[in-house]
Short mmCIF file of C-alpha atoms in Angstrom, two decimals:
data_model
loop_
_atom_site.label_atom_id
_atom_site.label_comp_id
_atom_site.label_asym_id
_atom_site.label_seq_id
_atom_site.Cartn_x
_atom_site.Cartn_y
_atom_site.Cartn_z
CA MET A 1 75.91 98.41 -81.85
CA GLN A 2 76.53 100.28 -84.28
CA ARG A 3 79.96 101.18 -83.81
CA GLU A 4 81.92 104.86 -84.57
CA ALA A 5 80.38 106.94 -87.14
CA LYS A 6 83.01 107.78 -89.68
CA PRO A 7 82.73 111.99 -89.98
CA ARG A 8 81.64 112.86 -93.52
CA ASN A 9 82.06 116.57 -92.62
CA ALA A 10 84.54 118.88 -91.05
CA ARG A 11 81.46 119.85 -88.82
CA SER A 12 81.27 116.06 -87.28
CA LYS A 13 84.55 115.80 -87.56
CA ARG A 14 84.84 118.13 -84.42
CA ALA A 15 82.25 117.22 -83.08
CA LEU A 16 83.69 113.90 -82.63
CA ALA A 17 87.66 115.43 -81.81
CA LYS A 18 85.34 116.92 -78.65
CA LYS A 19 84.45 113.93 -77.53
CA GLU A 20 87.63 112.58 -77.93
CA PRO A 21 90.07 112.52 -73.97
CA GLN A 22 92.04 115.77 -73.87
CA VAL A 23 94.47 116.99 -71.99
CA HIS A 24 92.48 119.83 -70.84
CA GLU A 25 88.87 118.09 -70.04
CA ASN A 26 84.93 119.80 -70.90
CA PRO A 27 83.35 120.42 -68.45
CA LYS A 28 81.36 118.03 -66.80
CA THR A 29 78.12 117.25 -68.06
CA ALA A 30 74.94 115.87 -66.85
CA LEU A 31 72.25 113.50 -66.82
CA PHE A 32 69.14 113.84 -64.99
CA LEU A 33 66.97 110.35 -65.57
CA ARG A 34 64.06 108.75 -63.48
CA GLY A 35 63.16 105.25 -62.80
CA THR A 36 60.05 103.20 -63.41
CA SER A 37 57.85 104.68 -59.60
CA CYS A 38 59.47 108.14 -58.63
CA SER A 39 57.51 110.87 -56.02
CA GLN A 40 56.25 113.89 -57.31
CA VAL A 41 59.34 114.93 -54.49
CA VAL A 42 61.62 113.84 -56.46
CA GLN A 43 60.80 114.96 -59.85
CA LEU A 44 60.95 118.43 -58.73
CA ALA A 45 64.50 117.94 -57.02
CA LEU A 46 65.43 116.37 -60.43
CA ALA A 47 64.37 119.89 -62.21
CA ASP A 48 65.48 122.12 -59.87
CA LEU A 49 68.91 120.61 -60.20
CA ASN A 50 68.37 120.89 -63.88
CA SER A 51 68.23 124.16 -64.31
CA LEU A 52 71.69 124.90 -61.50
CA LYS A 53 73.41 123.28 -63.63
CA ARG A 54 72.54 124.39 -67.14
CA PRO A 55 73.44 124.28 -69.78
CA LEU A 56 76.02 121.39 -69.31
CA ALA A 57 72.87 119.14 -68.25
CA ILE A 58 70.68 117.07 -70.20
CA LYS A 59 66.91 115.67 -68.69
CA PHE A 60 65.60 112.77 -69.57
CA THR A 61 61.73 112.46 -69.33
CA LYS A 62 61.32 108.95 -69.96
CA LYS A 63 60.84 106.34 -67.23
CA ASN A 64 63.52 103.65 -67.52
CA ASP A 65 63.47 100.40 -65.05
CA ILE A 66 66.73 100.77 -63.83
CA HIS A 67 68.63 99.68 -60.29
CA PRO A 68 71.90 101.25 -60.18
CA PHE A 69 73.92 99.79 -57.77
CA GLU A 70 72.65 96.24 -58.94
CA ASP A 71 73.03 96.86 -62.67
CA ALA A 72 74.65 99.32 -63.95
CA SER A 73 75.56 99.04 -67.16
CA SER A 74 71.76 101.41 -68.73
CA LEU A 75 73.90 103.79 -66.68
CA GLU A 76 76.91 103.33 -68.28
CA PHE A 77 75.39 103.04 -71.95
CA PHE A 78 73.05 106.33 -71.92
CA SER A 79 77.13 108.19 -69.98
CA GLU A 80 78.28 107.15 -74.10
CA LYS A 81 75.45 107.67 -75.70
CA ASN A 82 75.21 111.49 -74.22
CA ASP A 83 78.58 112.02 -73.67
CA THR A 84 77.64 112.95 -69.60
CA SER A 85 79.85 112.06 -66.91
CA LEU A 86 77.90 112.45 -64.15
CA THR A 87 74.60 110.87 -63.75
CA VAL A 88 71.83 111.57 -61.13
CA PHE A 89 69.28 108.90 -61.14
CA GLY A 90 65.19 109.60 -59.20
CA HIS A 91 62.86 106.36 -57.95
CA HIS A 92 61.21 105.90 -55.10
CA SER A 93 60.24 102.97 -53.20
CA LYS A 94 58.70 101.87 -49.80
CA LYS A 95 62.00 100.87 -48.86
CA ARG A 96 64.32 103.49 -50.27
CA PRO A 97 61.67 106.36 -49.97
CA HIS A 98 62.79 109.86 -51.90
CA CYS A 99 66.17 108.44 -53.26
CA LEU A 100 68.76 110.59 -55.43
CA VAL A 101 71.91 108.63 -57.05
CA PHE A 102 74.61 110.35 -57.97
CA ALA A 103 76.81 108.55 -60.09
CA ARG A 104 80.30 109.33 -61.97
CA PHE A 105 82.07 107.29 -64.39
CA PHE A 106 85.65 107.68 -66.14
CA GLU A 107 85.64 106.54 -69.74
CA HIS A 108 82.28 105.31 -69.78
CA LYS A 109 81.95 103.33 -66.84
CA VAL A 110 80.74 103.71 -63.38
CA LEU A 111 83.52 105.05 -60.95
CA ASP A 112 81.61 105.29 -57.64
CA MET A 113 78.51 106.20 -57.09
CA LEU A 114 76.21 108.18 -54.14
CA GLU A 115 72.55 107.00 -52.48
CA LEU A 116 71.00 110.26 -51.16
CA TYR A 117 67.67 110.37 -49.94
CA LEU A 118 65.10 113.37 -50.27
CA ASP A 119 63.79 114.67 -46.96
CA PRO A 120 60.12 115.49 -48.20
CA ASP A 121 59.03 117.43 -45.78
CA SER A 122 61.40 120.40 -45.82
CA PHE A 123 62.30 119.98 -49.17
CA ARG A 124 61.08 123.43 -50.90
CA THR A 125 61.87 124.17 -55.27
CA ILE A 126 62.88 127.39 -57.02
CA SER A 127 60.36 128.65 -57.48
CA GLN A 128 58.56 128.50 -54.08
CA PHE A 129 61.75 131.24 -52.85
CA ARG A 130 60.11 134.43 -54.48
CA ASN A 131 63.63 136.90 -55.59
CA LYS A 132 64.99 137.56 -59.20
CA LYS A 133 67.78 134.28 -59.62
CA CYS A 134 71.49 134.22 -60.51
CA ALA A 135 71.93 134.43 -64.26
CA VAL A 136 72.27 130.50 -66.22
CA GLY A 137 75.86 129.30 -66.86
CA LEU A 138 77.85 131.12 -63.47
CA LYS A 139 80.66 129.99 -61.20
CA PRO A 140 78.88 129.06 -58.20
CA MET A 141 81.04 129.18 -55.24
CA ILE A 142 81.29 126.31 -53.12
CA ALA A 143 81.24 125.93 -49.25
CA PHE A 144 81.40 122.95 -46.91
CA SER A 145 80.55 123.44 -43.08
CA GLY A 146 80.56 120.72 -40.37
CA THR A 147 82.86 118.06 -39.56
CA PRO A 148 82.02 114.83 -41.41
CA PHE A 149 83.18 116.25 -44.47
CA GLU A 150 86.60 116.93 -43.28
CA SER A 151 87.34 113.36 -41.42
CA PRO A 152 90.73 112.07 -42.11
CA THR A 153 89.38 108.14 -43.67
CA PRO A 154 87.25 108.81 -46.18
CA ASN A 155 83.65 107.99 -45.86
CA ALA A 156 79.81 108.79 -47.28
CA TYR A 157 80.09 112.51 -46.21
CA THR A 158 84.24 113.34 -47.99
CA LEU A 159 82.74 110.97 -51.33
CA ALA A 160 79.55 113.74 -51.34
CA LYS A 161 81.32 116.52 -50.75
CA SER A 162 83.88 114.93 -53.76
CA ILE A 163 81.31 114.02 -55.76
CA PHE A 164 79.60 117.56 -55.07
CA VAL A 165 82.32 120.07 -55.95
CA ASP A 166 82.57 117.74 -59.41
CA PHE A 167 78.89 118.07 -59.99
CA PHE A 168 78.71 121.84 -59.38
CA ARG A 169 82.27 123.68 -60.00
CA GLY A 170 81.19 124.28 -63.58
CA GLN A 171 83.72 125.29 -66.43
CA GLU A 172 87.51 125.06 -65.19
CA THR A 173 88.80 129.16 -64.92
CA SER A 174 92.51 130.61 -64.72
CA SER A 175 90.53 134.07 -64.36
CA MET A 176 86.81 135.61 -62.70
CA ASP A 177 85.27 138.61 -62.83
CA VAL A 178 83.61 139.71 -59.74
CA GLU A 179 80.53 140.27 -61.35
CA GLY A 180 80.60 135.98 -61.44
CA LEU A 181 80.72 135.81 -57.70
CA GLN A 182 76.56 135.51 -57.68
CA TYR A 183 75.50 132.36 -55.41
CA LEU A 184 76.81 130.57 -53.10
CA ILE A 185 76.11 126.62 -52.70
CA HIS A 186 76.70 125.83 -49.15
CA PHE A 187 76.18 121.95 -47.89
CA SER A 188 76.59 121.31 -43.88
CA ALA A 189 76.01 118.22 -41.97
CA GLY A 190 75.88 118.61 -37.78
CA GLU A 191 77.94 117.04 -35.68
CA GLU A 192 78.37 113.03 -35.84
CA SER A 193 77.78 111.41 -32.32
CA ASP A 194 77.25 107.60 -31.25
CA GLY A 195 74.22 106.90 -31.05
CA GLN A 196 72.53 109.54 -32.79
CA PRO A 197 71.28 108.41 -36.88
CA GLN A 198 73.87 110.29 -39.29
CA PRO A 199 73.51 113.29 -39.53
CA PRO A 200 71.84 114.65 -42.48
CA ILE A 201 73.68 116.85 -44.93
CA HIS A 202 71.95 120.44 -45.60
CA PHE A 203 72.08 121.49 -49.48
CA ARG A 204 71.31 125.31 -49.61
CA VAL A 205 71.77 128.07 -52.38
CA TYR A 206 72.54 131.56 -51.17
CA LEU A 207 72.43 134.49 -53.43
CA ILE A 208 75.12 136.83 -52.96
CA ARG A 209 74.36 140.88 -51.48
CA THR A 210 76.86 143.14 -51.03
CA SER A 211 76.78 145.59 -49.64
CA ARG A 212 79.48 148.99 -48.56
CA SER A 213 81.49 148.12 -45.09
CA GLY A 214 84.21 151.27 -44.96
CA GLN A 215 87.29 149.35 -45.85
CA LYS A 216 88.61 147.39 -48.53
CA LEU A 217 86.21 144.50 -48.53
CA PRO A 218 82.43 144.40 -48.92
CA ARG A 219 80.54 142.94 -46.34
CA ILE A 220 78.25 140.67 -48.00
CA ASP A 221 74.57 138.89 -47.18
CA VAL A 222 73.24 136.06 -48.18
CA GLU A 223 69.02 135.41 -49.44
CA GLU A 224 68.46 132.16 -50.27
CA MET A 225 67.38 131.61 -53.77
CA GLY A 226 67.31 127.77 -54.92
CA PRO A 227 65.98 124.77 -53.62
CA ARG A 228 66.68 124.23 -50.21
CA MET A 229 67.01 119.94 -49.97
CA ASP A 230 67.66 117.55 -46.96
CA PHE A 231 69.61 114.82 -47.76
CA ARG A 232 69.82 111.54 -45.29
CA VAL A 233 73.21 109.55 -46.40
CA GLY A 234 72.25 106.05 -47.82
CA ARG A 235 74.24 103.35 -49.98
CA MET A 236 77.37 104.13 -51.78
CA ARG A 237 79.63 102.21 -54.12
CA GLU A 238 83.22 103.87 -53.84
CA ALA A 239 85.72 104.14 -57.13
CA ASP A 240 88.08 101.36 -57.41
CA GLN A 241 91.55 101.73 -56.48
CA ALA A 242 92.76 101.51 -59.58
CA MET A 243 90.59 103.26 -61.90
CA MET A 244 90.46 106.23 -59.30
CA LYS A 245 93.96 106.04 -59.63
CA GLU A 246 94.47 106.09 -63.78
CA ALA A 247 91.14 109.21 -63.41
CA LEU A 248 93.08 111.48 -61.37
CA LYS A 249 96.91 110.94 -63.65
CA LYS A 250 97.60 113.61 -64.81
CA PRO A 251 98.27 113.88 -68.68
CA LYS A 252 102.94 114.68 -69.21
CA SER A 253 102.10 118.16 -70.80
CA LEU A 254 100.11 119.67 -68.21
CA LYS A 255 103.31 119.21 -65.88
CA PRO A 256 105.34 123.07 -65.13
CA LYS A 257 108.63 122.72 -67.50
CA ALA A 258 111.22 122.76 -64.92
CA LYS A 259 114.15 125.07 -66.82
CA LYS A 260 117.47 124.06 -65.09
CA ASN A 261 119.79 126.26 -63.14
CA ILE A 262 117.22 128.29 -62.01
CA GLU A 263 115.78 128.22 -58.85
CA THR A 264 113.15 130.78 -56.48
CA ASP A 265 114.00 131.22 -53.12
CA ILE A 266 112.09 131.16 -49.77
CA ILE A 267 111.83 134.60 -50.04
CA GLY A 268 110.74 134.73 -53.78
CA ASP A 269 113.86 135.86 -55.10
CA LYS A 270 114.34 133.41 -58.54
CA MET A 271 117.74 132.38 -58.79
CA GLY A 272 119.84 131.47 -61.18
CA ARG A 273 124.00 129.25 -61.36
CA ILE A 274 126.18 129.51 -64.18
CA HIS A 275 128.32 127.10 -64.40
CA VAL A 276 131.98 128.05 -65.03
CA GLY A 277 134.55 126.20 -66.40
CA LYS A 278 137.69 125.32 -64.34
CA GLN A 279 140.12 127.91 -64.50
CA ASP A 280 143.36 126.69 -65.24
CA LEU A 281 146.13 128.48 -62.39
CA LYS A 282 149.00 127.73 -64.63
CA GLY A 283 147.63 130.52 -66.73
CA LEU A 284 146.89 132.69 -64.30
CA GLN A 285 147.97 136.96 -64.45
CA THR A 286 149.24 138.04 -61.08
CA ARG A 287 151.47 140.83 -60.15
CA LYS A 288 155.27 140.91 -61.69
CA MET A 289 157.58 141.69 -58.92
CA LYS A 290 160.56 141.85 -61.08
CA GLY A 291 163.08 142.80 -58.33
CA LEU A 292 161.59 139.13 -56.87
CA LYS A 293 163.41 137.97 -60.69
CA ARG A 294 165.64 134.65 -59.69
CA SER A 295 168.18 135.58 -62.78
CA ARG A 296 168.34 139.44 -60.46
CA ASP A 297 170.06 137.20 -57.72
CA VAL A 298 172.92 137.49 -59.24
CA LEU A 299 173.84 140.51 -60.64
CA ASP A 300 172.00 142.86 -59.05
CA GLU A 301 172.39 142.68 -54.97
CA ASP A 302 173.17 145.91 -54.44
CA ILE A 303 169.85 147.31 -56.00
CA PRO A 304 167.92 148.59 -52.52
CA MET A 305 164.03 147.19 -52.49
CA VAL A 306 162.53 150.47 -51.84
CA ASP A 307 164.37 151.73 -55.24
CA ALA A 308 163.35 148.13 -56.76
CA ASP A 309 159.67 148.81 -56.11
CA VAL A 310 159.54 152.34 -57.21
CA ASN A 311 161.29 150.98 -60.77
CA GLY A 312 159.18 147.51 -60.56
CA SER A 313 155.83 149.61 -60.59
CA GLY A 314 156.76 152.40 -63.60
CA ARG A 315 158.16 149.61 -65.84
CA SER A 316 155.08 147.82 -65.94
CA LYS A 317 152.66 150.70 -65.84
CA LYS A 318 154.48 151.10 -69.26
CA GLU A 319 155.25 147.49 -70.16
CA ARG A 320 151.40 147.44 -69.64
CA VAL A 321 150.98 149.63 -72.46
CA PRO B 1 75.37 150.64 -43.60
CA THR B 2 79.13 149.37 -42.40
CA GLY B 3 79.16 145.68 -40.85
CA SER B 4 81.45 144.22 -40.03
CA VAL B 5 83.76 142.63 -42.98
CA ALA B 6 85.89 140.28 -39.98
CA VAL B 7 85.32 136.82 -39.54
CA GLU B 8 86.17 135.31 -36.73
CA LYS B 9 86.15 131.22 -35.97
CA PRO B 10 88.03 128.85 -33.53
CA THR B 11 88.55 126.83 -36.78
CA PRO B 12 89.68 128.77 -39.69
CA TYR B 13 89.00 127.92 -43.26
CA THR B 14 90.84 125.96 -45.46
CA PHE B 15 90.08 127.39 -49.13
CA ASP B 16 90.54 126.34 -53.12
CA LEU B 17 90.23 128.87 -54.59
CA GLY B 18 90.47 127.43 -57.89
CA ASN B 19 87.70 126.36 -57.52
CA LEU B 20 86.12 128.68 -55.47
CA LEU B 21 85.82 126.13 -52.50
CA ALA B 22 85.41 126.92 -48.95
CA ASN B 23 85.76 124.40 -45.81
CA ASP B 24 84.65 125.37 -42.81
CA ALA B 25 85.79 122.22 -40.24
CA ASN B 26 84.23 124.20 -36.75
CA PRO B 27 81.42 121.60 -35.41
CA LEU B 28 77.25 122.71 -36.14
CA PRO B 29 75.28 122.20 -33.58
CA PRO B 30 73.43 118.10 -34.52
CA LYS B 31 70.05 119.63 -35.71
CA PRO B 32 70.88 123.11 -36.69
CA ASP B 33 68.12 125.11 -37.85
CA GLU B 34 67.85 128.00 -40.06
CA PRO B 35 68.96 130.32 -39.10
CA ALA B 36 72.66 128.75 -37.92
CA LEU B 37 72.93 127.21 -41.59
CA GLN B 38 72.43 130.70 -43.13
CA ALA B 39 74.77 132.51 -40.94
CA ALA B 40 77.32 129.06 -41.94
CA ALA B 41 76.84 129.75 -45.00
CA ARG B 42 77.12 133.73 -44.69
CA ASP B 43 79.86 133.84 -42.48
CA ALA B 44 81.68 130.98 -45.93
CA ALA B 45 80.85 133.78 -48.49
CA GLN B 46 82.57 136.69 -46.46
CA ALA B 47 85.32 134.58 -45.73
CA LEU B 48 85.98 133.14 -49.24
CA VAL B 49 85.33 136.50 -50.87
CA ASN B 50 87.97 138.20 -48.00
CA GLN B 51 90.77 135.37 -49.15
CA LEU B 52 89.79 135.78 -53.03
CA LEU B 53 89.68 139.89 -52.93
CA THR B 54 92.96 139.66 -51.03
CA THR B 55 95.43 137.36 -52.19
CA CYS B 56 93.57 136.66 -56.09
CA PRO B 57 96.45 139.74 -57.93
CA ALA B 58 93.51 141.90 -59.66
CA THR B 59 93.42 143.73 -63.53
CA ALA B 60 90.80 145.44 -65.10
CA THR B 61 89.71 144.58 -68.50
CA ALA B 62 89.33 147.64 -70.58
CA SER B 63 85.25 147.28 -70.59
CA GLY B 64 85.89 148.24 -66.50
CA ASN B 65 85.35 144.69 -65.67
CA VAL B 66 87.62 143.63 -62.28
CA VAL B 67 89.26 140.11 -63.22
CA LEU B 68 90.81 137.87 -60.48
CA ALA B 69 93.31 135.96 -62.14
CA LEU B 70 92.46 132.29 -59.98
CA PRO B 71 95.28 130.07 -58.76
CA ASP B 72 94.78 126.57 -59.91
CA ALA B 73 92.52 123.69 -58.97
CA ALA B 74 93.60 122.13 -55.48
CA THR B 75 91.77 119.64 -55.02
CA PRO B 76 91.98 115.93 -56.56
CA LEU B 77 88.92 115.31 -59.53
CA PRO B 78 89.05 112.73 -61.09
CA ARG B 79 89.02 113.13 -64.90
CA GLU B 80 86.28 112.30 -67.49
CA LYS B 81 88.49 110.57 -69.63
CA PRO B 82 91.95 109.27 -69.51
CA ALA B 83 94.67 111.66 -70.33
CA PRO B 84 95.13 110.87 -74.25
CA ALA B 85 98.32 109.26 -75.51
CA ALA B 86 101.46 110.73 -77.28
CA LYS B 87 100.61 111.10 -80.68
CA GLU B 88 102.41 108.55 -83.21
CA PRO B 89 105.13 109.66 -85.25
CA THR B 90 104.04 109.70 -89.43
CA ALA B 91 106.10 108.61 -91.23
CA TRP B 92 107.52 111.84 -92.53
CA GLU B 93 108.70 112.63 -89.13
CA ARG B 94 109.98 109.68 -89.25
CA PHE B 95 111.99 110.12 -91.88
CA ALA B 96 112.84 114.04 -90.56
CA ALA B 97 114.32 112.11 -87.59
CA ARG B 98 116.16 109.95 -89.47
CA LYS B 99 117.77 112.19 -92.07
CA GLY B 100 118.14 114.98 -89.31
CA ILE B 101 116.27 117.17 -90.84
CA ARG B 102 115.05 120.38 -89.16
CA ALA B 103 111.96 122.45 -90.32
CA LYS B 104 112.98 126.14 -91.06
CA ARG B 105 112.97 128.91 -89.35
CA ARG B 106 110.90 131.99 -89.97
CA ASP B 107 113.60 134.23 -91.11
CA GLU B 108 114.73 131.66 -93.87
CA ARG B 109 111.87 130.88 -95.25
CA GLY B 110 110.66 134.74 -97.23
CA LYS B 111 111.61 135.45 -100.83
CA LEU B 112 113.49 138.58 -99.62
CA VAL B 113 117.22 138.18 -98.80
CA TYR B 114 118.99 141.82 -96.97
CA ASP B 115 122.16 142.19 -99.61
CA GLU B 116 124.46 144.46 -97.43
CA GLU B 117 126.94 146.05 -100.30
CA LYS B 118 123.34 147.07 -101.56
CA GLY B 119 121.31 147.53 -98.16
CA GLU B 120 118.29 146.50 -99.29
CA TRP B 121 116.08 143.39 -99.29
CA VAL B 122 116.47 141.35 -102.68
CA PRO B 123 114.74 138.70 -104.00
CA ARG B 124 116.92 135.51 -103.03
CA TRP B 125 115.23 133.52 -107.63
CA GLY B 126 113.51 134.46 -109.94
CA TYR B 127 113.68 137.34 -111.45
CA LYS B 128 116.69 139.77 -110.25
CA GLY B 129 117.38 137.22 -107.99
CA LYS B 130 120.15 137.16 -105.65
CA ASN B 131 121.34 133.54 -106.90
CA LYS B 132 121.91 134.63 -110.48
CA GLU B 133 124.29 137.63 -109.52
CA ALA B 134 127.17 135.65 -111.17
CA GLU B 135 126.21 135.89 -114.41
CA GLN B 136 125.55 139.36 -114.68
CA GLN B 137 128.62 140.49 -113.30
CA TRP B 138 129.91 143.07 -116.12
CA LEU B 139 133.66 143.05 -115.84
CA VAL B 140 135.52 139.48 -115.17
CA GLU B 141 138.87 139.31 -114.63
CA VAL B 142 140.54 136.87 -116.31
CA ASP B 143 142.43 134.20 -114.92
CA ALA B 144 145.94 134.11 -116.91
CA LYS B 145 146.91 130.50 -115.69
CA ARG B 146 143.86 128.83 -116.78
CA GLU B 147 144.02 130.82 -119.86
CA ARG B 148 147.41 129.00 -120.87
CA GLU B 149 146.88 125.37 -120.40
CA LYS B 150 143.34 125.09 -122.21
CA GLY B 151 142.94 127.98 -124.15
CA GLU B 152 140.06 130.58 -123.62
CA ALA B 153 139.83 131.65 -120.11
CA LEU B 154 136.71 130.33 -118.12
CA ASP B 155 133.78 133.06 -118.34
CA PRO B 156 132.78 133.38 -115.28
CA ARG B 157 129.30 133.94 -116.10
CA LYS B 158 128.96 131.05 -118.77
CA GLU B 159 130.41 128.90 -115.43
CA SER B 160 127.57 130.23 -113.23
CA ARG B 161 124.37 129.80 -115.98
CA GLU B 162 124.97 126.50 -116.63
CA ALA B 163 126.20 125.22 -113.32
CA ARG B 164 122.21 126.95 -112.36
CA LYS B 165 120.68 124.82 -115.50
CA GLU B 166 122.65 121.59 -113.95
CA ARG B 167 121.02 121.67 -110.76
CA VAL B 168 117.72 122.50 -111.91
CA LYS B 169 117.83 119.12 -114.42
CA ARG B 170 119.27 116.79 -111.90
CA ASN B 171 116.38 118.26 -109.50
CA GLU B 172 113.98 117.60 -112.20
CA ARG B 173 115.77 114.43 -113.47
CA LYS B 174 115.01 112.80 -109.21
CA MET B 175 111.80 114.00 -109.26
CA ARG B 176 110.56 112.14 -112.19
CA ALA B 177 112.95 109.24 -110.60
CA ASN B 178 111.11 109.19 -107.21
CA GLU B 179 107.79 109.82 -108.82
CA ARG B 180 108.60 106.02 -111.04
CA ARG B 181 109.23 104.99 -107.47
CA SER B 182 106.84 105.35 -105.88
CA LYS B 183 104.48 104.20 -108.63
CA LYS B 184 105.76 101.07 -109.45
CA GLY B 185 106.08 100.61 -106.05
CA VAL B 186 102.49 100.72 -105.60
CA ALA B 187 101.42 98.53 -109.20
#
């Protein structure tokens, strides 16, 4: 296996530097590939997901003999070669019909995987919705509805939620143009009930239509545009605890620098502390009462107090000058 | 046509605006049909847009677009590669740290320096440089004490010029010695 290519010019050096670990990461790219037997439905689904994920998506056309849950080394090799950290592998068998495996990678090693079975009857492709689609490369709004996603214990649904957010969230930004809020990806799961099989995850993509509402906020209406998929939850492989911990670690430089002696109140006022040194009380400047000086006691007994005060204040004023 | 903008649900929505994410914990019926899903999606979209427009500070750009400042993403998502390790200090950085050499500030780097007396910027070195000021004095006092001891008094102009030349020669001597030393080390 060839080891890393040495860069011959500045351009290849830059390309190589982009693939290295960075403080602010590149947005994740997804790889779509198929297994040896893949139904038409799954192929269309892969194509649609690819178009949703554009331009951060790579689609392979050849068939690959891979079984992700048994041996994921092939997928890891593809992840390394293509610098992708998300993979969707589609295949079909009698035992696992219309199967899509979503996999996430950390350091090009499998972090976690989720197997979802697509329902062929309810599946609709993007082209089956006759409306104008949104621009490519926008950041979608994402919504999850239903109690299974909020389950306190990690289960297939919470894993699905994490994977889907990671998959669809696009580029991390700190600012967003209001015009760019064009579509919504909506995941929903019905109520779980004992005895019944696990509720399917409904995947819908809607265009956002705004209209005047008479108030400052616009009235939102949704119009379905994208693929319509219903998934039954299949096998999953949760992340190894240590690996997940490593993956969630934030680089030190991202931590906000805590400025000493500055705090923000609960109200939001910024308060600062000034540390004044210890004061030498011996050198404290107090009001001078000349009349009370020890030396006077013996000599000036007959001077009344009132006079002394008046004279004292007068004298002290002159003294100050 | 007006429409209601408010979204009322038994369990309120939770948001992660950095990811443009809205979570609705309200239960859906076990087998929801398309209109029900669409209604849930519409409510979620409305709630998300309401939250975005009310909480995020908006600025107007030059081209007239309204841009919202999004907060940081709140859901912990795994990175794709590990955080980069701190870089090793280079040989120069280690030397500078050991010797206590610090980088020059911006105002120390330029050629021009403000001369308070003249009230203008003069070059530090080179043609008409300030370092030759002492050599170009038109009038110097004679130091009587020195004259007695040594004979002719010292000429500060000559002194300062000789000192400058000596400094230059010393520097060049050291540079040549450095070169010899480093060449010897390699060979």
